[in-house]
JSON list of C-alpha atoms in Angstrom, two decimals:
[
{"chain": "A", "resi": 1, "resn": "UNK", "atom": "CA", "xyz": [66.52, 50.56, 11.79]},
{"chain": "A", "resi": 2, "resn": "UNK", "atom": "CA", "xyz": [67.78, 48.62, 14.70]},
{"chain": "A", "resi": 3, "resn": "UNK", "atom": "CA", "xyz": [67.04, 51.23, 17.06]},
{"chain": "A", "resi": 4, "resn": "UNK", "atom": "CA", "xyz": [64.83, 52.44, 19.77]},
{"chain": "A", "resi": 5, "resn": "UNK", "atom": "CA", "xyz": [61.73, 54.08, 19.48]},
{"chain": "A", "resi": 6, "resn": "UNK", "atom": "CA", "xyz": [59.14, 55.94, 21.84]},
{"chain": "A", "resi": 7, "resn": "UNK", "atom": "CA", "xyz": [55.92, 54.49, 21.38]},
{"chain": "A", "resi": 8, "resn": "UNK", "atom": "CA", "xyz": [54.38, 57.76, 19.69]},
{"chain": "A", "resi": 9, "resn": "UNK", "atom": "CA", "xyz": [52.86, 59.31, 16.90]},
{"chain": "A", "resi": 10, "resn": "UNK", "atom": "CA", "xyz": [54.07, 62.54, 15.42]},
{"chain": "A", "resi": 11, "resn": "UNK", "atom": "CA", "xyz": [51.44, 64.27, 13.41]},
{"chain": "A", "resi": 12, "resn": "UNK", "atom": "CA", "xyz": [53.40, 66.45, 11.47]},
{"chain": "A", "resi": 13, "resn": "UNK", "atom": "CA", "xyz": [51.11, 70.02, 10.40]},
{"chain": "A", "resi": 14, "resn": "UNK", "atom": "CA", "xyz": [52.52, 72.50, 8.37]},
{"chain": "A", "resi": 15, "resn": "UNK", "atom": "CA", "xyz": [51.06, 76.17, 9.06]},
{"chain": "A", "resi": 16, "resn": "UNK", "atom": "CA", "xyz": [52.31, 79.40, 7.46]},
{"chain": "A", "resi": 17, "resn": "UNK", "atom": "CA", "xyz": [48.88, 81.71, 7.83]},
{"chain": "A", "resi": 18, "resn": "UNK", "atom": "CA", "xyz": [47.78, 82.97, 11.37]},
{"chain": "A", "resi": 19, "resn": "UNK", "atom": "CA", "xyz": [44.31, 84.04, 10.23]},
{"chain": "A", "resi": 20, "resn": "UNK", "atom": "CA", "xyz": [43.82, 80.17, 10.24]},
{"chain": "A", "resi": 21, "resn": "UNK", "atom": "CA", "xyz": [44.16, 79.67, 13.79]},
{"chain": "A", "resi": 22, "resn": "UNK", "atom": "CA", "xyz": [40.38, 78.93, 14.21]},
{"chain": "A", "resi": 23, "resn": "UNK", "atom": "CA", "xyz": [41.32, 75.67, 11.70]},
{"chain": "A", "resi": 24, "resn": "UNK", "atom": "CA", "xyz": [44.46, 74.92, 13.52]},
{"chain": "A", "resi": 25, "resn": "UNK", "atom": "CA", "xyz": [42.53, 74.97, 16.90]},
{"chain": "A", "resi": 26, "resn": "UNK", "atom": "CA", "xyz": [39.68, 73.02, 15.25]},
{"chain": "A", "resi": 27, "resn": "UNK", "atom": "CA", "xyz": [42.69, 70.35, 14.27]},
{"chain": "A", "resi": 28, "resn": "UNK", "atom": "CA", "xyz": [44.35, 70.02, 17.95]},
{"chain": "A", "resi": 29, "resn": "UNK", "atom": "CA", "xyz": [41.25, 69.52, 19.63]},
{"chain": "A", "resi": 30, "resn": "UNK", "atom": "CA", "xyz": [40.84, 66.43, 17.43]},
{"chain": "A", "resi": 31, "resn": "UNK", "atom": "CA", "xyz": [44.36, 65.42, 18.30]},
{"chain": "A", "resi": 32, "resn": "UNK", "atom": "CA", "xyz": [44.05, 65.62, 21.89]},
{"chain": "A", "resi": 33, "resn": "UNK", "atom": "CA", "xyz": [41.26, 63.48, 21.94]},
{"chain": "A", "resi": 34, "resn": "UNK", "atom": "CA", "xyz": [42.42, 60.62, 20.14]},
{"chain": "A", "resi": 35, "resn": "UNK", "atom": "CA", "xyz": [42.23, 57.56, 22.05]},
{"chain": "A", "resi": 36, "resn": "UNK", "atom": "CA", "xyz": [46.03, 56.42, 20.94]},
{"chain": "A", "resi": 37, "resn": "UNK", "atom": "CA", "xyz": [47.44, 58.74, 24.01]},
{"chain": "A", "resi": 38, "resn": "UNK", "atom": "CA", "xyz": [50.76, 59.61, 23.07]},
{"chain": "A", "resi": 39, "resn": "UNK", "atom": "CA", "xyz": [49.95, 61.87, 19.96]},
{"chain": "A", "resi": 40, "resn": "UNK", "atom": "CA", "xyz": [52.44, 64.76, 19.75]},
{"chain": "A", "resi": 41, "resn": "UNK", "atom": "CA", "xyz": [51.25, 67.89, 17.26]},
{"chain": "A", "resi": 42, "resn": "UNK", "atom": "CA", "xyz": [54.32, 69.51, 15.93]},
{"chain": "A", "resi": 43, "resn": "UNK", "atom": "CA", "xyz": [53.23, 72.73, 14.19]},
{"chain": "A", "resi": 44, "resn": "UNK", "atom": "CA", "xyz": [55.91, 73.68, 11.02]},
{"chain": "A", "resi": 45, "resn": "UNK", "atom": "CA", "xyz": [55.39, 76.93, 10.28]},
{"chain": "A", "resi": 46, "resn": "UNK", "atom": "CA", "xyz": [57.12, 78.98, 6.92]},
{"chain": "A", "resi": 47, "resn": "UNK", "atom": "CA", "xyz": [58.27, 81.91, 7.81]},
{"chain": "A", "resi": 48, "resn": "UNK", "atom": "CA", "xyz": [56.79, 83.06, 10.81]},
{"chain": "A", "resi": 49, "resn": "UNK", "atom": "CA", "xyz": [58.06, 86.61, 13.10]},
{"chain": "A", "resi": 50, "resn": "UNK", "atom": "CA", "xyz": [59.41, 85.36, 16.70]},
{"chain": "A", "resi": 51, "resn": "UNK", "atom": "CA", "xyz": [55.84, 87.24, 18.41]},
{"chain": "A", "resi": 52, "resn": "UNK", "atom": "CA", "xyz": [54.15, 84.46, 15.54]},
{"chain": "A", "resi": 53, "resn": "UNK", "atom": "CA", "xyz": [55.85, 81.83, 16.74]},
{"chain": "A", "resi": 54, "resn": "UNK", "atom": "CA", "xyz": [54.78, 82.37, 20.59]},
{"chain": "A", "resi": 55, "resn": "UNK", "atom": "CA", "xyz": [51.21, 82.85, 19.36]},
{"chain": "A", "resi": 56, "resn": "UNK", "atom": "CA", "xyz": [51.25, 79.29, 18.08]},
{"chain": "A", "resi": 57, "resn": "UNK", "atom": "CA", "xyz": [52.86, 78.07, 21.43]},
{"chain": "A", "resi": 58, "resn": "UNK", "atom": "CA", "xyz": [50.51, 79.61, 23.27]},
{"chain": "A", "resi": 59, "resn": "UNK", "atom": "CA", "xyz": [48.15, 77.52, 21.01]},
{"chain": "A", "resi": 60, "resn": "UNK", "atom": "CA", "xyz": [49.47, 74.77, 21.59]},
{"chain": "A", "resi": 61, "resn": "UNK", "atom": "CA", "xyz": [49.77, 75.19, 25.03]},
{"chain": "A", "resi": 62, "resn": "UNK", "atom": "CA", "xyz": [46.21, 75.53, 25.66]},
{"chain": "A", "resi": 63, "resn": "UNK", "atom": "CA", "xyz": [45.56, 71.60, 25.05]},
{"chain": "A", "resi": 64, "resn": "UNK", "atom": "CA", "xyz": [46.63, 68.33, 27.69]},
{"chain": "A", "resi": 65, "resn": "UNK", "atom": "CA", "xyz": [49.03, 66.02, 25.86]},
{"chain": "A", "resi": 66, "resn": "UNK", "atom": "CA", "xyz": [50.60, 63.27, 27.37]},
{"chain": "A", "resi": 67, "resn": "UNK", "atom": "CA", "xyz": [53.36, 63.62, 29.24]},
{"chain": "A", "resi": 68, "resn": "UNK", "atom": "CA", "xyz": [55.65, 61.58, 27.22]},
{"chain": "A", "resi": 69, "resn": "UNK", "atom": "CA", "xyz": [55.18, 63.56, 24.22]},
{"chain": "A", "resi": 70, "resn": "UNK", "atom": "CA", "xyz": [56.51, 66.96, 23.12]},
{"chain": "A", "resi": 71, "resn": "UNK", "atom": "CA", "xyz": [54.43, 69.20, 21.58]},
{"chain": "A", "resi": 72, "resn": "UNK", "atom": "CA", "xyz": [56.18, 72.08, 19.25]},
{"chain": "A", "resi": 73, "resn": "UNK", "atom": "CA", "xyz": [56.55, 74.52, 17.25]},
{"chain": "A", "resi": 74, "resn": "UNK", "atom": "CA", "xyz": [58.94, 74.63, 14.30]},
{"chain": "A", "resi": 75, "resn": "UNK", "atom": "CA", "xyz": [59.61, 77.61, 12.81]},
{"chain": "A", "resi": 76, "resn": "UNK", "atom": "CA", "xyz": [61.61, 77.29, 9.26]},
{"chain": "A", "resi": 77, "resn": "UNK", "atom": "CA", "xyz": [62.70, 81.11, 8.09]},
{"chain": "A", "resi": 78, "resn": "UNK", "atom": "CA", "xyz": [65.15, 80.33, 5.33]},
{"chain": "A", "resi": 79, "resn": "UNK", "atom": "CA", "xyz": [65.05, 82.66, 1.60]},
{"chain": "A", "resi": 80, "resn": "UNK", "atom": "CA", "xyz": [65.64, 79.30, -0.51]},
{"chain": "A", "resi": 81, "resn": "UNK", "atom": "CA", "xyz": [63.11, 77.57, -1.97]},
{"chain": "A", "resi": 82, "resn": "UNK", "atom": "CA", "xyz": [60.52, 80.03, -2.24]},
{"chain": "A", "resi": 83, "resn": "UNK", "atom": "CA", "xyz": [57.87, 76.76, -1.46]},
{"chain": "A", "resi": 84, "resn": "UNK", "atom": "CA", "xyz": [58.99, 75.27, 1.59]},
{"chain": "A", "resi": 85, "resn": "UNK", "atom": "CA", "xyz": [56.16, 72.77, 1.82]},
{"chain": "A", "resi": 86, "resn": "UNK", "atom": "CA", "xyz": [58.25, 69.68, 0.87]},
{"chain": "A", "resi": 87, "resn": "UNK", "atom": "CA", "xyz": [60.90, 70.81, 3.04]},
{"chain": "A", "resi": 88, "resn": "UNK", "atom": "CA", "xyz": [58.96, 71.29, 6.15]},
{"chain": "A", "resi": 89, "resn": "UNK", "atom": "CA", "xyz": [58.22, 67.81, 6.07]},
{"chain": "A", "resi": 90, "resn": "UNK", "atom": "CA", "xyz": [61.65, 66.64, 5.80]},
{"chain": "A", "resi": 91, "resn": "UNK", "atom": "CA", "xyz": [62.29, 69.28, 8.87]},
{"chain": "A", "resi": 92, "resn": "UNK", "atom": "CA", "xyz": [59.37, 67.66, 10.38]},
{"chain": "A", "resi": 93, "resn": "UNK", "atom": "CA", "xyz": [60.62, 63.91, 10.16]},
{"chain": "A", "resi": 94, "resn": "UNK", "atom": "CA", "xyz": [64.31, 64.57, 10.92]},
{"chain": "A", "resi": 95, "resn": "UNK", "atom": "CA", "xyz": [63.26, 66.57, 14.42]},
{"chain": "A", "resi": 96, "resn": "UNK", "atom": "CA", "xyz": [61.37, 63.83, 15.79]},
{"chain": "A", "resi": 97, "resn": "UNK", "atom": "CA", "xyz": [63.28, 60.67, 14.86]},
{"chain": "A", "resi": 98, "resn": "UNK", "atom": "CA", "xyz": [62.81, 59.22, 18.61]},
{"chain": "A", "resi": 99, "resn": "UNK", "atom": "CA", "xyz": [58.95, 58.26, 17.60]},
{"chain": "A", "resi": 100, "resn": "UNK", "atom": "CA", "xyz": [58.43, 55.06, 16.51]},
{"chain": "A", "resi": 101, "resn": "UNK", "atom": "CA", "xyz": [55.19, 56.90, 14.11]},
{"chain": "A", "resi": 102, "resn": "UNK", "atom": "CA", "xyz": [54.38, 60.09, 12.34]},
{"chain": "A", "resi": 103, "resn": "UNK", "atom": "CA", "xyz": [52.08, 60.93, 10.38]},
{"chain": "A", "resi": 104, "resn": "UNK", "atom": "CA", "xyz": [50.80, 64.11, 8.05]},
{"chain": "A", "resi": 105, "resn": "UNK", "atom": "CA", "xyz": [47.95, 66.27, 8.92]},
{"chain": "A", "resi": 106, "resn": "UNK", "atom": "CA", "xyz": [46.84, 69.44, 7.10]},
{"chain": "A", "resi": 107, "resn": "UNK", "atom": "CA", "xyz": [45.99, 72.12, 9.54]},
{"chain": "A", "resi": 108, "resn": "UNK", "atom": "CA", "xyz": [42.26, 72.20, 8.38]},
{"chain": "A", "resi": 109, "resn": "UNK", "atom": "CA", "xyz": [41.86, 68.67, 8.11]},
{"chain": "A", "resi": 110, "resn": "UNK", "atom": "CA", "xyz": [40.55, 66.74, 11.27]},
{"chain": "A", "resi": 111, "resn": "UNK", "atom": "CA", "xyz": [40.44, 63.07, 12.33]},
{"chain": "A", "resi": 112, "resn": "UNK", "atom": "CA", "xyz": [37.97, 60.53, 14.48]},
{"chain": "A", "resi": 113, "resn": "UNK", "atom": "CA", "xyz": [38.72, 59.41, 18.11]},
{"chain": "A", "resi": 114, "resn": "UNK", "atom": "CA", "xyz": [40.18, 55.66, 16.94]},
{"chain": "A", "resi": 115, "resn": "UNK", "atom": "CA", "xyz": [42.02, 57.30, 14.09]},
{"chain": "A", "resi": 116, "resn": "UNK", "atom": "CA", "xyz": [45.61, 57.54, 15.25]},
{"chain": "A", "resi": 117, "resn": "UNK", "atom": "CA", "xyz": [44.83, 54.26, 17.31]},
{"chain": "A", "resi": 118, "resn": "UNK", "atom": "CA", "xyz": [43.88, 52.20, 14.29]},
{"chain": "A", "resi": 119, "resn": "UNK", "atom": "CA", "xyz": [46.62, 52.90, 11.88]},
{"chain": "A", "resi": 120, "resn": "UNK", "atom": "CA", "xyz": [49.30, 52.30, 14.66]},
{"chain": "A", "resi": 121, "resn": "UNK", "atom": "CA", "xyz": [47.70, 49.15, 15.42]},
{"chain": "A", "resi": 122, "resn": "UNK", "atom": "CA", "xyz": [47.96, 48.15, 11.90]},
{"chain": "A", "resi": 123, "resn": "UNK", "atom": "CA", "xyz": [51.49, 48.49, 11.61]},
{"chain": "A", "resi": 124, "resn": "UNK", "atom": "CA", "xyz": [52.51, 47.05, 14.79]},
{"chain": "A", "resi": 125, "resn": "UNK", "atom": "CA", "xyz": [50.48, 44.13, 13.43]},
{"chain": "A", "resi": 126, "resn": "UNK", "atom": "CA", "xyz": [51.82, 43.68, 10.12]},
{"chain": "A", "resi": 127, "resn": "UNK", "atom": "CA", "xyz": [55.21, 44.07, 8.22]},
{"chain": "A", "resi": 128, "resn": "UNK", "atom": "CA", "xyz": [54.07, 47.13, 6.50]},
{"chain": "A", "resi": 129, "resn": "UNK", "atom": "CA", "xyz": [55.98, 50.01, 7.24]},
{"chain": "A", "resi": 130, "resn": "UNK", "atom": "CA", "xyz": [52.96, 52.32, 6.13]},
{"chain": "A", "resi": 131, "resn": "UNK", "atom": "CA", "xyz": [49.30, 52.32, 7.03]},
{"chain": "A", "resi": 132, "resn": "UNK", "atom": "CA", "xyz": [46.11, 53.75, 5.11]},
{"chain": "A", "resi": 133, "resn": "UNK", "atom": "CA", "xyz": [42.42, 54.63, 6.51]},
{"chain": "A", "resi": 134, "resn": "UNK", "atom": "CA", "xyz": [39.42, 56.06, 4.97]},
{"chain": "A", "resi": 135, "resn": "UNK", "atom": "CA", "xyz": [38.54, 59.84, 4.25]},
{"chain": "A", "resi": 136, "resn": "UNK", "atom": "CA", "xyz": [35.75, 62.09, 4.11]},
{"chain": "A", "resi": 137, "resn": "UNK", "atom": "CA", "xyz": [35.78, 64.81, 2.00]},
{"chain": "A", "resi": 138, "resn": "UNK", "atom": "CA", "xyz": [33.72, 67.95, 3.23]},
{"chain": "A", "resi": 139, "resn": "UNK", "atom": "CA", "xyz": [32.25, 70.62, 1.24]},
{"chain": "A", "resi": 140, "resn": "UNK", "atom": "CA", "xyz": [31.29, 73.76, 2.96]},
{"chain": "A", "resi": 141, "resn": "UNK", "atom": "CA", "xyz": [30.00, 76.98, 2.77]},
{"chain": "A", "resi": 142, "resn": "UNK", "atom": "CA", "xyz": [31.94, 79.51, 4.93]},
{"chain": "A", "resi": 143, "resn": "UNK", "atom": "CA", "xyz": [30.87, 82.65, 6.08]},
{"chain": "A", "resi": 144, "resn": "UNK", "atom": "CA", "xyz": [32.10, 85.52, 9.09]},
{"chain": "A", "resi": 145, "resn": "UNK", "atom": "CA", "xyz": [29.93, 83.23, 11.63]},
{"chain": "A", "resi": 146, "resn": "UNK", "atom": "CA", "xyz": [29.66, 79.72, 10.48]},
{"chain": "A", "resi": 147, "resn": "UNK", "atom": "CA", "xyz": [30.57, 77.06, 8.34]},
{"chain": "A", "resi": 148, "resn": "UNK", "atom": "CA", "xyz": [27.65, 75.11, 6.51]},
{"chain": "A", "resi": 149, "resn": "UNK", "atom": "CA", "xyz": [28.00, 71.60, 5.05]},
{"chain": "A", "resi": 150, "resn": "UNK", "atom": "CA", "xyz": [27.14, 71.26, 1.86]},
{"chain": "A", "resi": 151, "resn": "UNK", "atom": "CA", "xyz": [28.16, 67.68, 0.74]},
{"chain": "A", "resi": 152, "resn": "UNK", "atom": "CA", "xyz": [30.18, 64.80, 2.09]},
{"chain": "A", "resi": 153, "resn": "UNK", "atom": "CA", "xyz": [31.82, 62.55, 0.16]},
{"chain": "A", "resi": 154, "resn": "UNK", "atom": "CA", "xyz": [33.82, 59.21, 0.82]},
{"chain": "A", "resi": 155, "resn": "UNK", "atom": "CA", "xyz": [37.29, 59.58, -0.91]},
{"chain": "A", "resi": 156, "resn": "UNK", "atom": "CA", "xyz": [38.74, 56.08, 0.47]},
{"chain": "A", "resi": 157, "resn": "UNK", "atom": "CA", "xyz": [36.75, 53.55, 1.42]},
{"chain": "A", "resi": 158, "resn": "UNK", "atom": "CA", "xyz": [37.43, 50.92, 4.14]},
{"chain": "A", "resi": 159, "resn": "UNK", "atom": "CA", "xyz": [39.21, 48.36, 1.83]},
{"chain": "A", "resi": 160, "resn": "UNK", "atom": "CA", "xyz": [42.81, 49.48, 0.03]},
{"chain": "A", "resi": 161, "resn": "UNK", "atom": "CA", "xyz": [44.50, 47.97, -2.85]},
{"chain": "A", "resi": 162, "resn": "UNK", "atom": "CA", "xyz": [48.18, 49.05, -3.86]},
{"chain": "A", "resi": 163, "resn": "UNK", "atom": "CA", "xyz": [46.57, 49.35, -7.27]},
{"chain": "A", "resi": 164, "resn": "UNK", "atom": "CA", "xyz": [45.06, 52.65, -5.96]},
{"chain": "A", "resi": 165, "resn": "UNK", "atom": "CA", "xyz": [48.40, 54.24, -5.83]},
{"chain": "A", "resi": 166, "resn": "UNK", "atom": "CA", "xyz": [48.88, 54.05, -9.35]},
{"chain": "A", "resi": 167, "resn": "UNK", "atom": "CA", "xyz": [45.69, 54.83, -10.51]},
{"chain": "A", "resi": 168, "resn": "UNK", "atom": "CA", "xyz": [44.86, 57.96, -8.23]},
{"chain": "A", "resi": 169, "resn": "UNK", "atom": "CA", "xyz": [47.87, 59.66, -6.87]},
{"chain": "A", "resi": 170, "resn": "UNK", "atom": "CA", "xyz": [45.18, 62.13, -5.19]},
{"chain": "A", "resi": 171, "resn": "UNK", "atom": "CA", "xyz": [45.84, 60.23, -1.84]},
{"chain": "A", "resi": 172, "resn": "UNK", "atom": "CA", "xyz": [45.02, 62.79, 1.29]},
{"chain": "A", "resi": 173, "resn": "UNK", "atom": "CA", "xyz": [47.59, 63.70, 3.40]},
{"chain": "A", "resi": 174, "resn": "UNK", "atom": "CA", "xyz": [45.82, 62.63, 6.54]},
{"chain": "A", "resi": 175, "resn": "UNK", "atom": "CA", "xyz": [44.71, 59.09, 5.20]},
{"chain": "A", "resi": 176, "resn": "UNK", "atom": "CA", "xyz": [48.45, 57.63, 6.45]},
{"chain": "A", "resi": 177, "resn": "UNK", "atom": "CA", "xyz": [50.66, 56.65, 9.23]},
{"chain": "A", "resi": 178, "resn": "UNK", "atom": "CA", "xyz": [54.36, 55.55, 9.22]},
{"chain": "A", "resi": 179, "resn": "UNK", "atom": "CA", "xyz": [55.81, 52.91, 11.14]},
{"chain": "A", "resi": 180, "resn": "UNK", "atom": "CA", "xyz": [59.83, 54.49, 10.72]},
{"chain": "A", "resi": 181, "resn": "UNK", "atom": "CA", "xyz": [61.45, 51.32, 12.58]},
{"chain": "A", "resi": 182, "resn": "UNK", "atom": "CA", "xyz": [60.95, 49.22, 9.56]},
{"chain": "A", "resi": 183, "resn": "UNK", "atom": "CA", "xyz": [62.19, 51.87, 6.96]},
{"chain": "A", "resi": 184, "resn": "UNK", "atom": "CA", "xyz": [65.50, 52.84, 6.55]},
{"chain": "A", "resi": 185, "resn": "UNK", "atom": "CA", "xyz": [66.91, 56.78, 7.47]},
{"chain": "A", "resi": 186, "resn": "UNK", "atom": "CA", "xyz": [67.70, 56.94, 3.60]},
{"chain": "A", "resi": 187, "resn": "UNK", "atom": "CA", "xyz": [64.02, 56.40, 2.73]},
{"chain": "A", "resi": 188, "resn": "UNK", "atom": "CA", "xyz": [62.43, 58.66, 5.25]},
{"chain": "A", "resi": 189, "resn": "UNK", "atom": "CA", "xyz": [62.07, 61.92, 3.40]},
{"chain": "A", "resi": 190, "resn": "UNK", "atom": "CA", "xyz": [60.17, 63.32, 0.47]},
{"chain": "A", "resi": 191, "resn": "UNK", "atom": "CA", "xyz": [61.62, 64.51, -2.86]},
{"chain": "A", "resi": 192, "resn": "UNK", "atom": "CA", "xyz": [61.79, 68.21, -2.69]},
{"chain": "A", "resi": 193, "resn": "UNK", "atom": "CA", "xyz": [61.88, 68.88, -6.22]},
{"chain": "A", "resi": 194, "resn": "UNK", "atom": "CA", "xyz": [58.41, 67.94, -5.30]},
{"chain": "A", "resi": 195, "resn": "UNK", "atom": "CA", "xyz": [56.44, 70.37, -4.47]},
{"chain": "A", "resi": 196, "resn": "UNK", "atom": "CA", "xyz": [52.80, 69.36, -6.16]},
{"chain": "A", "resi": 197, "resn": "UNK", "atom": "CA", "xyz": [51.34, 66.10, -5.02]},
{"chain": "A", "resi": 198, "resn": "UNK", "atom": "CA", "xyz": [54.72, 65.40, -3.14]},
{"chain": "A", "resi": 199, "resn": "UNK", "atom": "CA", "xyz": [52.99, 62.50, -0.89]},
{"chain": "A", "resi": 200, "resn": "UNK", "atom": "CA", "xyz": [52.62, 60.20, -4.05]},
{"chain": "A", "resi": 201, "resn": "UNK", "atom": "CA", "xyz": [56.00, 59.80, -4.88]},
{"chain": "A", "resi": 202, "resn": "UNK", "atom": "CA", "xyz": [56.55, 59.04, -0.98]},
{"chain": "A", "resi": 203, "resn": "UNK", "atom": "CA", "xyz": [53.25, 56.65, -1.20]},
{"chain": "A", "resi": 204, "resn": "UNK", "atom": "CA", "xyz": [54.98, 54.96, -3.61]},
{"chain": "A", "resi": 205, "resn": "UNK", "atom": "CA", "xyz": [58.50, 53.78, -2.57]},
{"chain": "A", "resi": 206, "resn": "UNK", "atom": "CA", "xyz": [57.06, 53.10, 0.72]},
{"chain": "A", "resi": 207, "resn": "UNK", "atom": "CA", "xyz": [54.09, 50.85, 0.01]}
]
């Protein structure tokens, strides 16, 4: 843990369907916005063909990023396990161990301006080596030519309590940040027998 880190946050989004590139898009644009500048997408995708892969680069590529960041994709093509979600995410951590921060982000999930700002201040203002925010949930109808909002709901309000952990392991993906210079390299990965709810096991050990 006595190391350096770049002062960055790696959101970590695993992809592995290209007729959700509308979702995916939907998600960078509210990365590159954030007001925490150094935010560096890094796309893990299962399984994709090499003309796949460029497809999502050429996604990628379509959005400003700070300079100091690397945007990327990752492609992971291998026959064992059949569900490679857990295991992207352990790809995903050990490929960008130079930032000090990562984070999760579902590819159809999307975040606020401050939100990436106000979980890294958190951590470098505390001993915590893990940071939570709020969520809401959106319902929607979808259709060929637009998405309707049905209902909104908050999942996590603005005040935490490690209690929650125990007593709903149904904590979002996107609702966390991770400060990796106070953990050590043993602890950074998930459990990959895993594959269901693999975040709360993580959740746990870390909080």
């Amino acid at each position: 843990m006595n190391r350096h880190y770049d002062d960055k946050i790696s959101i970590l989004i695993r992809f592995h369907d290209l007729s959700k590139l509308e979702q995916l898009s939907m998600c960078l644009l509210t990365l590159e916005g954030q007001t925490f500048p150094r935010v560096e997408p890094v796309i893990l995708a299962q399984r994709f063909s090499a003309a796949q892969v460029v497809e999502l680069e050429s996604l990628i590529g379509e959005f400003h990023w700070h300079e100091d960041v690397k945007p990327r994709v990752i492609n992971v093509d291998l026959d064992e396990p059949e569900d490679l979600r857990t295991h992207l995410l352990n790809i995903g951590i050990r490929e960008t161990s130079d930032a000090r921060f990562f984070a999760v982000l579902d590819y159809d999930d999307f975040c606020g301006q401050a939100h990436y700002e106000r979980l890294t201040t958190s951590l470098k203002n505390s001993s915590a080596a893990i940071s939570y925010s709020g969520l809401i949930l959106v319902e929607q109808n979808t259709s060929e030519h637009y998405n309707f909002t049905v209902r909104k709901q908050f999942v996590v309000r603005d005040s935490f309590r490690l209690q929650n952990l125990y007593d709903n392991p149904h904590f979002q993906m996107g609702c966390f940040a991770v400060d990796r210079s106070k953990i050590a390299d043993a602890d950074l990965c998930f459990d990959e027998s895993i594959v269901y709810e693999e975040d709360y096991n993580f959740h746990l050990r870390l909080s």
